[in-house]
Amino acid sequence: AQSVTQLDSHVSVSEGTPVLLRCNYSSSYSPSLFWYVQHPNKGLQLLLKYTSAATLVKGINGFEAEFKKSETSFHLTKPSAHMSDAAEYFCVVTLWNTGFQKLVFGTGTRLLVSP
Amino acid sequence: NAGVTQTPKFQVLKTGQSMTLQCAQDMNHNSMYWYRQDPGMGLRLIYYSASEGTTDKGEVPNGYNVSRLNKREFSLRLESAAPSQTSVYFCASSGGWGSGANVLTFGAGSRLTVL
């Protein structure tokens, strides 16, 4: 079965320091993987996606993620945090069901950024 | 602006009351989804519609019904609301195929409280 695990429920960083949000997945086939961001009281927005092309994926707002098949990981990184990055981040894996792909969400990581 | 529109944004119900959450998208997307978001549990799929005229159960369909009224609209109905249905509900849509497949566009959410 396909699933996704976000290893940290909360991550705290200082502005200007690197960000690392961890995600591990399990899948019986080559998955598509995504990161979505949710700012307070807002809907979710796509940050980036991996669909079996380049293993290093660049997204919006300076975020990137690397697909590592040997480690079944898809960690999200950013070199330098900004106050506006404070939000909740969701790692997502695809799930096939009768020829239609559905998305399975992780439980989320809340990123806190202090001045 | 193009996107996904959900109504209402907030609703308070008493146990046993019924209500319908409305969702409309203007991006000509084939697929539409209803998710619920609860603290510490990420987003869980309630129902989805792969294309106009079809609907299928997701992870947590009990207590809900859906109608894909046309290609644009996908409604979620609670026939007899229960406190366990207190949640934030998100509607989403996707192109379904090709480069847009599985990239979800989300509405802003509907916060439902059942007393």
PDB file of C-alpha atoms in Angstrom:
ATOM      1  CA  ALA A   1       0.000   0.000   0.000  1.00  0.00           C
ATOM      2  CA  GLN A   2       1.119   3.527  -0.640  1.00  0.00           C
ATOM      3  CA  SER A   3       1.694   5.798   2.326  1.00  0.00           C
ATOM      4  CA  VAL A   4       3.683   8.812   3.402  1.00  0.00           C
ATOM      5  CA  THR A   5       5.278   9.694   6.752  1.00  0.00           C
ATOM      6  CA  GLN A   6       6.310  13.152   7.794  1.00  0.00           C
ATOM      7  CA  LEU A   7       8.856  12.651  10.508  1.00  0.00           C
ATOM      8  CA  ASP A   8       8.390  15.937  12.381  1.00  0.00           C
ATOM      9  CA  SER A   9       5.119  17.503  13.424  1.00  0.00           C
ATOM     10  CA  HIS A  10       6.855  20.835  14.152  1.00  0.00           C
ATOM     11  CA  VAL A  11      10.144  22.359  12.975  1.00  0.00           C
ATOM     12  CA  SER A  12      11.486  25.634  14.374  1.00  0.00           C
ATOM     13  CA  VAL A  13      14.178  27.687  12.630  1.00  0.00           C
ATOM     14  CA  SER A  14      15.532  31.200  12.796  1.00  0.00           C
ATOM     15  CA  GLU A  15      15.156  33.552   9.868  1.00  0.00           C
ATOM     16  CA  GLY A  16      18.100  33.168   7.484  1.00  0.00           C
ATOM     17  CA  THR A  17      18.937  29.580   8.523  1.00  0.00           C
ATOM     18  CA  PRO A  18      18.340  26.446   6.408  1.00  0.00           C
ATOM     19  CA  VAL A  19      15.060  24.566   6.416  1.00  0.00           C
ATOM     20  CA  LEU A  20      14.741  20.755   6.285  1.00  0.00           C
ATOM     21  CA  LEU A  21      11.331  19.079   6.355  1.00  0.00           C
ATOM     22  CA  ARG A  22      11.523  15.309   6.202  1.00  0.00           C
ATOM     23  CA  CYS A  23       9.259  12.920   4.309  1.00  0.00           C
ATOM     24  CA  ASN A  24       9.469   9.174   3.767  1.00  0.00           C
ATOM     25  CA  TYR A  25       7.147   7.240   1.512  1.00  0.00           C
ATOM     26  CA  SER A  26       6.268   3.668   0.779  1.00  0.00           C
ATOM     27  CA  SER A  27       5.056   2.610  -2.621  1.00  0.00           C
ATOM     28  CA  SER A  28       4.983  -0.618  -4.593  1.00  0.00           C
ATOM     29  CA  TYR A  29       5.713   1.248  -7.820  1.00  0.00           C
ATOM     30  CA  SER A  30       7.446   4.443  -8.930  1.00  0.00           C
ATOM     31  CA  PRO A  31       5.399   7.137  -7.242  1.00  0.00           C
ATOM     32  CA  SER A  32       4.609  10.735  -8.010  1.00  0.00           C
ATOM     33  CA  LEU A  33       5.422  12.892  -4.989  1.00  0.00           C
ATOM     34  CA  PHE A  34       4.403  16.405  -4.082  1.00  0.00           C
ATOM     35  CA  TRP A  35       4.847  19.049  -1.440  1.00  0.00           C
ATOM     36  CA  TYR A  36       1.968  21.398  -0.678  1.00  0.00           C
ATOM     37  CA  VAL A  37       2.016  24.432   1.618  1.00  0.00           C
ATOM     38  CA  GLN A  38      -0.866  25.804   3.669  1.00  0.00           C
ATOM     39  CA  HIS A  39      -0.651  29.274   5.153  1.00  0.00           C
ATOM     40  CA  PRO A  40      -2.901  30.034   8.139  1.00  0.00           C
ATOM     41  CA  ASN A  41      -6.603  29.966   7.267  1.00  0.00           C
ATOM     42  CA  LYS A  42      -5.873  29.359   3.602  1.00  0.00           C
ATOM     43  CA  GLY A  43      -6.247  26.496   1.157  1.00  0.00           C
ATOM     44  CA  LEU A  44      -3.305  24.382   0.055  1.00  0.00           C
ATOM     45  CA  GLN A  45      -0.930  25.439  -2.695  1.00  0.00           C
ATOM     46  CA  LEU A  46       1.438  23.259  -4.722  1.00  0.00           C
ATOM     47  CA  LEU A  47       5.120  23.884  -3.908  1.00  0.00           C
ATOM     48  CA  LEU A  48       6.689  21.292  -6.190  1.00  0.00           C
ATOM     49  CA  LYS A  49       6.204  17.849  -7.689  1.00  0.00           C
ATOM     50  CA  TYR A  50       8.312  14.853  -8.689  1.00  0.00           C
ATOM     51  CA  THR A  51       7.096  12.672 -11.557  1.00  0.00           C
ATOM     52  CA  SER A  52      10.136  10.483 -12.462  1.00  0.00           C
ATOM     53  CA  ALA A  53      12.118  13.105 -14.354  1.00  0.00           C
ATOM     54  CA  ALA A  54      15.030  14.858 -12.564  1.00  0.00           C
ATOM     55  CA  THR A  55      15.488  13.648  -8.990  1.00  0.00           C
ATOM     56  CA  LEU A  56      16.186  17.189  -7.728  1.00  0.00           C
ATOM     57  CA  VAL A  57      13.022  19.202  -8.079  1.00  0.00           C
ATOM     58  CA  LYS A  58      12.864  22.963  -7.734  1.00  0.00           C
ATOM     59  CA  GLY A  59       9.693  24.640  -6.574  1.00  0.00           C
ATOM     60  CA  ILE A  60       8.359  28.064  -5.793  1.00  0.00           C
ATOM     61  CA  ASN A  61       9.794  30.469  -3.214  1.00  0.00           C
ATOM     62  CA  GLY A  62      13.268  28.878  -3.243  1.00  0.00           C
ATOM     63  CA  PHE A  63      12.202  25.445  -2.035  1.00  0.00           C
ATOM     64  CA  GLU A  64      13.534  22.235  -3.518  1.00  0.00           C
ATOM     65  CA  ALA A  65      13.253  18.516  -2.814  1.00  0.00           C
ATOM     66  CA  GLU A  66      15.339  15.507  -3.736  1.00  0.00           C
ATOM     67  CA  PHE A  67      13.865  12.130  -4.582  1.00  0.00           C
ATOM     68  CA  LYS A  68      16.060   9.348  -3.154  1.00  0.00           C
ATOM     69  CA  LYS A  69      14.735   5.961  -4.132  1.00  0.00           C
ATOM     70  CA  SER A  70      17.282   4.022  -2.055  1.00  0.00           C
ATOM     71  CA  GLU A  71      16.165   5.879   1.070  1.00  0.00           C
ATOM     72  CA  THR A  72      12.488   6.176   0.036  1.00  0.00           C
ATOM     73  CA  SER A  73      12.703   9.840   0.955  1.00  0.00           C
ATOM     74  CA  PHE A  74      11.555  13.141  -0.513  1.00  0.00           C
ATOM     75  CA  HIS A  75      12.825  15.781   1.912  1.00  0.00           C
ATOM     76  CA  LEU A  76      12.027  19.467   1.392  1.00  0.00           C
ATOM     77  CA  THR A  77      14.800  22.039   1.811  1.00  0.00           C
ATOM     78  CA  LYS A  78      15.415  25.749   1.550  1.00  0.00           C
ATOM     79  CA  PRO A  79      18.811  27.397   2.066  1.00  0.00           C
ATOM     80  CA  SER A  80      17.559  30.410   3.995  1.00  0.00           C
ATOM     81  CA  ALA A  81      14.242  30.699   5.810  1.00  0.00           C
ATOM     82  CA  HIS A  82      12.067  33.773   5.546  1.00  0.00           C
ATOM     83  CA  MET A  83       9.374  34.846   7.976  1.00  0.00           C
ATOM     84  CA  SER A  84       6.775  34.320   5.226  1.00  0.00           C
ATOM     85  CA  ASP A  85       7.702  30.608   5.079  1.00  0.00           C
ATOM     86  CA  ALA A  86       5.912  29.987   8.385  1.00  0.00           C
ATOM     87  CA  ALA A  87       3.116  27.612   7.396  1.00  0.00           C
ATOM     88  CA  GLU A  88       2.134  23.954   7.403  1.00  0.00           C
ATOM     89  CA  TYR A  89       3.713  21.694   4.805  1.00  0.00           C
ATOM     90  CA  PHE A  90       2.266  18.445   3.480  1.00  0.00           C
ATOM     91  CA  CYS A  91       4.098  15.656   1.684  1.00  0.00           C
ATOM     92  CA  VAL A  92       1.838  13.764  -0.722  1.00  0.00           C
ATOM     93  CA  VAL A  93       2.146  10.461  -2.647  1.00  0.00           C
ATOM     94  CA  THR A  94      -0.060   9.133  -5.403  1.00  0.00           C
ATOM     95  CA  LEU A  95      -2.229   6.051  -5.019  1.00  0.00           C
ATOM     96  CA  TRP A  96      -3.586   4.132  -7.978  1.00  0.00           C
ATOM     97  CA  ASN A  97      -7.147   2.863  -7.832  1.00  0.00           C
ATOM     98  CA  THR A  98      -8.784   1.296 -10.876  1.00  0.00           C
ATOM     99  CA  GLY A  99      -6.715   3.358 -13.272  1.00  0.00           C
ATOM    100  CA  PHE A 100      -7.242   6.649 -11.456  1.00  0.00           C
ATOM    101  CA  GLN A 101      -4.607   8.298  -9.301  1.00  0.00           C
ATOM    102  CA  LYS A 102      -5.600   9.606  -5.888  1.00  0.00           C
ATOM    103  CA  LEU A 103      -3.375  11.525  -3.549  1.00  0.00           C
ATOM    104  CA  VAL A 104      -2.485  10.429  -0.014  1.00  0.00           C
ATOM    105  CA  PHE A 105      -1.456  13.211   2.353  1.00  0.00           C
ATOM    106  CA  GLY A 106       1.019  13.077   5.204  1.00  0.00           C
ATOM    107  CA  THR A 107      -0.022  14.456   8.574  1.00  0.00           C
ATOM    108  CA  GLY A 108       1.816  17.744   8.011  1.00  0.00           C
ATOM    109  CA  THR A 109       4.810  19.608   9.444  1.00  0.00           C
ATOM    110  CA  ARG A 110       4.315  23.036  10.937  1.00  0.00           C
ATOM    111  CA  LEU A 111       7.262  25.313  10.216  1.00  0.00           C
ATOM    112  CA  LEU A 112       7.874  28.059  12.741  1.00  0.00           C
ATOM    113  CA  VAL A 113      10.265  30.875  11.808  1.00  0.00           C
ATOM    114  CA  SER A 114      11.605  33.200  14.489  1.00  0.00           C
ATOM    115  CA  PRO A 115      13.263  36.581  13.868  1.00  0.00           C
TER     116      PRO A 115
ATOM    117  CA  ASN B   1      -9.647  34.889 -10.844  1.00  0.00           C
ATOM    118  CA  ALA B   2      -9.861  31.284 -11.995  1.00  0.00           C
ATOM    119  CA  GLY B   3     -10.001  28.722  -9.230  1.00  0.00           C
ATOM    120  CA  VAL B   4     -12.124  26.693  -6.857  1.00  0.00           C
ATOM    121  CA  THR B   5     -14.919  28.387  -4.943  1.00  0.00           C
ATOM    122  CA  GLN B   6     -16.477  26.841  -1.835  1.00  0.00           C
ATOM    123  CA  THR B   7     -19.506  27.983   0.106  1.00  0.00           C
ATOM    124  CA  PRO B   8     -20.186  28.575   2.909  1.00  0.00           C
ATOM    125  CA  LYS B   9     -16.889  29.519   4.582  1.00  0.00           C
ATOM    126  CA  PHE B  10     -18.268  28.943   8.078  1.00  0.00           C
ATOM    127  CA  GLN B  11     -21.246  26.987   9.382  1.00  0.00           C
ATOM    128  CA  VAL B  12     -22.488  25.941  12.804  1.00  0.00           C
ATOM    129  CA  LEU B  13     -24.957  23.068  12.988  1.00  0.00           C
ATOM    130  CA  LYS B  14     -26.747  21.204  15.719  1.00  0.00           C
ATOM    131  CA  THR B  15     -26.476  17.435  15.896  1.00  0.00           C
ATOM    132  CA  GLY B  16     -28.910  15.852  13.470  1.00  0.00           C
ATOM    133  CA  GLN B  17     -29.232  18.838  11.139  1.00  0.00           C
ATOM    134  CA  SER B  18     -28.397  18.526   7.465  1.00  0.00           C
ATOM    135  CA  MET B  19     -26.465  20.782   5.155  1.00  0.00           C
ATOM    136  CA  THR B  20     -24.754  20.892   1.781  1.00  0.00           C
ATOM    137  CA  LEU B  21     -21.324  22.289   1.013  1.00  0.00           C
ATOM    138  CA  GLN B  22     -21.092  23.682  -2.473  1.00  0.00           C
ATOM    139  CA  CYS B  23     -18.016  23.667  -4.692  1.00  0.00           C
ATOM    140  CA  ALA B  24     -17.477  25.038  -8.188  1.00  0.00           C
ATOM    141  CA  GLN B  25     -14.397  25.246 -10.396  1.00  0.00           C
ATOM    142  CA  ASP B  26     -13.928  27.261 -13.568  1.00  0.00           C
ATOM    143  CA  MET B  27     -10.748  25.619 -14.902  1.00  0.00           C
ATOM    144  CA  ASN B  28     -12.512  22.960 -16.998  1.00  0.00           C
ATOM    145  CA  HIS B  29     -11.005  20.255 -14.767  1.00  0.00           C
ATOM    146  CA  ASN B  30     -12.257  16.703 -15.096  1.00  0.00           C
ATOM    147  CA  SER B  31     -11.682  15.546 -11.523  1.00  0.00           C
ATOM    148  CA  MET B  32     -12.986  16.927  -8.241  1.00  0.00           C
ATOM    149  CA  TYR B  33     -12.448  15.941  -4.614  1.00  0.00           C
ATOM    150  CA  TRP B  34     -13.684  16.561  -1.103  1.00  0.00           C
ATOM    151  CA  TYR B  35     -11.216  16.342   1.783  1.00  0.00           C
ATOM    152  CA  ARG B  36     -11.540  16.955   5.489  1.00  0.00           C
ATOM    153  CA  GLN B  37      -8.693  18.315   7.591  1.00  0.00           C
ATOM    154  CA  ASP B  38      -8.374  17.527  11.274  1.00  0.00           C
ATOM    155  CA  PRO B  39      -5.481  18.440  13.596  1.00  0.00           C
ATOM    156  CA  GLY B  40      -2.634  15.930  13.437  1.00  0.00           C
ATOM    157  CA  MET B  41      -4.306  13.870  10.712  1.00  0.00           C
ATOM    158  CA  GLY B  42      -3.500  15.728   7.539  1.00  0.00           C
ATOM    159  CA  LEU B  43      -6.111  15.703   4.792  1.00  0.00           C
ATOM    160  CA  ARG B  44      -8.322  12.667   4.341  1.00  0.00           C
ATOM    161  CA  LEU B  45     -10.264  12.003   1.180  1.00  0.00           C
ATOM    162  CA  ILE B  46     -14.023  11.766   1.663  1.00  0.00           C
ATOM    163  CA  TYR B  47     -15.270  11.331  -1.906  1.00  0.00           C
ATOM    164  CA  TYR B  48     -13.969  12.054  -5.355  1.00  0.00           C
ATOM    165  CA  SER B  49     -15.289  12.333  -8.876  1.00  0.00           C
ATOM    166  CA  ALA B  50     -12.838  11.222 -11.554  1.00  0.00           C
ATOM    167  CA  SER B  51     -15.001  12.701 -14.288  1.00  0.00           C
ATOM    168  CA  GLU B  52     -18.456  14.117 -14.822  1.00  0.00           C
ATOM    169  CA  GLY B  53     -21.058  11.469 -14.067  1.00  0.00           C
ATOM    170  CA  THR B  54     -18.932   9.364 -11.711  1.00  0.00           C
ATOM    171  CA  THR B  55     -18.320   9.474  -7.966  1.00  0.00           C
ATOM    172  CA  ASP B  56     -16.383   7.149  -5.666  1.00  0.00           C
ATOM    173  CA  LYS B  57     -15.716   6.755  -1.971  1.00  0.00           C
ATOM    174  CA  GLY B  58     -12.450   7.849  -0.445  1.00  0.00           C
ATOM    175  CA  GLU B  59     -10.981   6.969   2.957  1.00  0.00           C
ATOM    176  CA  VAL B  60     -13.727   8.396   5.183  1.00  0.00           C
ATOM    177  CA  PRO B  61     -17.075   8.436   3.315  1.00  0.00           C
ATOM    178  CA  ASN B  62     -19.406   7.441   6.168  1.00  0.00           C
ATOM    179  CA  GLY B  63     -21.988  10.107   6.973  1.00  0.00           C
ATOM    180  CA  TYR B  64     -21.541  11.945   3.685  1.00  0.00           C
ATOM    181  CA  ASN B  65     -23.034  11.952   0.209  1.00  0.00           C
ATOM    182  CA  VAL B  66     -21.901  13.744  -2.915  1.00  0.00           C
ATOM    183  CA  SER B  67     -23.330  14.903  -6.216  1.00  0.00           C
ATOM    184  CA  ARG B  68     -21.379  15.786  -9.322  1.00  0.00           C
ATOM    185  CA  LEU B  69     -23.993  18.151 -10.699  1.00  0.00           C
ATOM    186  CA  ASN B  70     -22.089  18.956 -13.891  1.00  0.00           C
ATOM    187  CA  LYS B  71     -18.451  19.353 -14.887  1.00  0.00           C
ATOM    188  CA  ARG B  72     -18.076  22.513 -12.780  1.00  0.00           C
ATOM    189  CA  GLU B  73     -19.887  21.612  -9.574  1.00  0.00           C
ATOM    190  CA  PHE B  74     -19.382  18.977  -6.895  1.00  0.00           C
ATOM    191  CA  SER B  75     -21.409  19.181  -3.685  1.00  0.00           C
ATOM    192  CA  LEU B  76     -20.980  17.415  -0.344  1.00  0.00           C
ATOM    193  CA  ARG B  77     -24.011  16.686   1.829  1.00  0.00           C
ATOM    194  CA  LEU B  78     -24.237  15.829   5.502  1.00  0.00           C
ATOM    195  CA  GLU B  79     -27.646  14.224   6.014  1.00  0.00           C
ATOM    196  CA  SER B  80     -27.544  14.063   9.822  1.00  0.00           C
ATOM    197  CA  ALA B  81     -24.595  15.970  11.228  1.00  0.00           C
ATOM    198  CA  ALA B  82     -22.612  14.547  14.152  1.00  0.00           C
ATOM    199  CA  PRO B  83     -19.999  16.225  16.373  1.00  0.00           C
ATOM    200  CA  SER B  84     -17.355  13.938  14.808  1.00  0.00           C
ATOM    201  CA  GLN B  85     -17.943  15.805  11.551  1.00  0.00           C
ATOM    202  CA  THR B  86     -16.629  19.040  13.035  1.00  0.00           C
ATOM    203  CA  SER B  87     -13.748  19.795  10.701  1.00  0.00           C
ATOM    204  CA  VAL B  88     -12.417  21.990   7.941  1.00  0.00           C
ATOM    205  CA  TYR B  89     -13.559  20.791   4.536  1.00  0.00           C
ATOM    206  CA  PHE B  90     -11.641  21.410   1.340  1.00  0.00           C
ATOM    207  CA  CYS B  91     -12.805  20.995  -2.204  1.00  0.00           C
ATOM    208  CA  ALA B  92     -10.160  20.478  -4.886  1.00  0.00           C
ATOM    209  CA  SER B  93      -9.985  19.845  -8.594  1.00  0.00           C
ATOM    210  CA  SER B  94      -7.399  18.571 -11.051  1.00  0.00           C
ATOM    211  CA  GLY B  95      -6.975  18.335 -14.786  1.00  0.00           C
ATOM    212  CA  GLY B  96      -6.885  14.548 -14.447  1.00  0.00           C
ATOM    213  CA  TRP B  97      -4.550  13.762 -17.324  1.00  0.00           C
ATOM    214  CA  GLY B  98      -1.212  14.779 -18.840  1.00  0.00           C
ATOM    215  CA  SER B  99       0.979  17.420 -17.220  1.00  0.00           C
ATOM    216  CA  GLY B 100      -1.857  18.608 -14.991  1.00  0.00           C
ATOM    217  CA  ALA B 101      -2.665  15.170 -13.692  1.00  0.00           C
ATOM    218  CA  ASN B 102      -2.755  14.969  -9.921  1.00  0.00           C
ATOM    219  CA  VAL B 103      -1.887  18.619  -9.377  1.00  0.00           C
ATOM    220  CA  LEU B 104      -4.691  19.746  -7.138  1.00  0.00           C
ATOM    221  CA  THR B 105      -6.121  23.241  -6.971  1.00  0.00           C
ATOM    222  CA  PHE B 106      -7.800  23.800  -3.608  1.00  0.00           C
ATOM    223  CA  GLY B 107     -10.607  26.007  -2.452  1.00  0.00           C
ATOM    224  CA  ALA B 108     -10.178  28.199   0.622  1.00  0.00           C
ATOM    225  CA  GLY B 109     -11.965  25.771   2.915  1.00  0.00           C
ATOM    226  CA  SER B 110     -15.234  25.565   4.835  1.00  0.00           C
ATOM    227  CA  ARG B 111     -15.082  25.422   8.619  1.00  0.00           C
ATOM    228  CA  LEU B 112     -17.954  23.344  10.018  1.00  0.00           C
ATOM    229  CA  THR B 113     -18.811  23.045  13.699  1.00  0.00           C
ATOM    230  CA  VAL B 114     -21.409  20.538  14.891  1.00  0.00           C
ATOM    231  CA  LEU B 115     -22.696  21.112  18.427  1.00  0.00           C
TER     232      LEU B 115
END
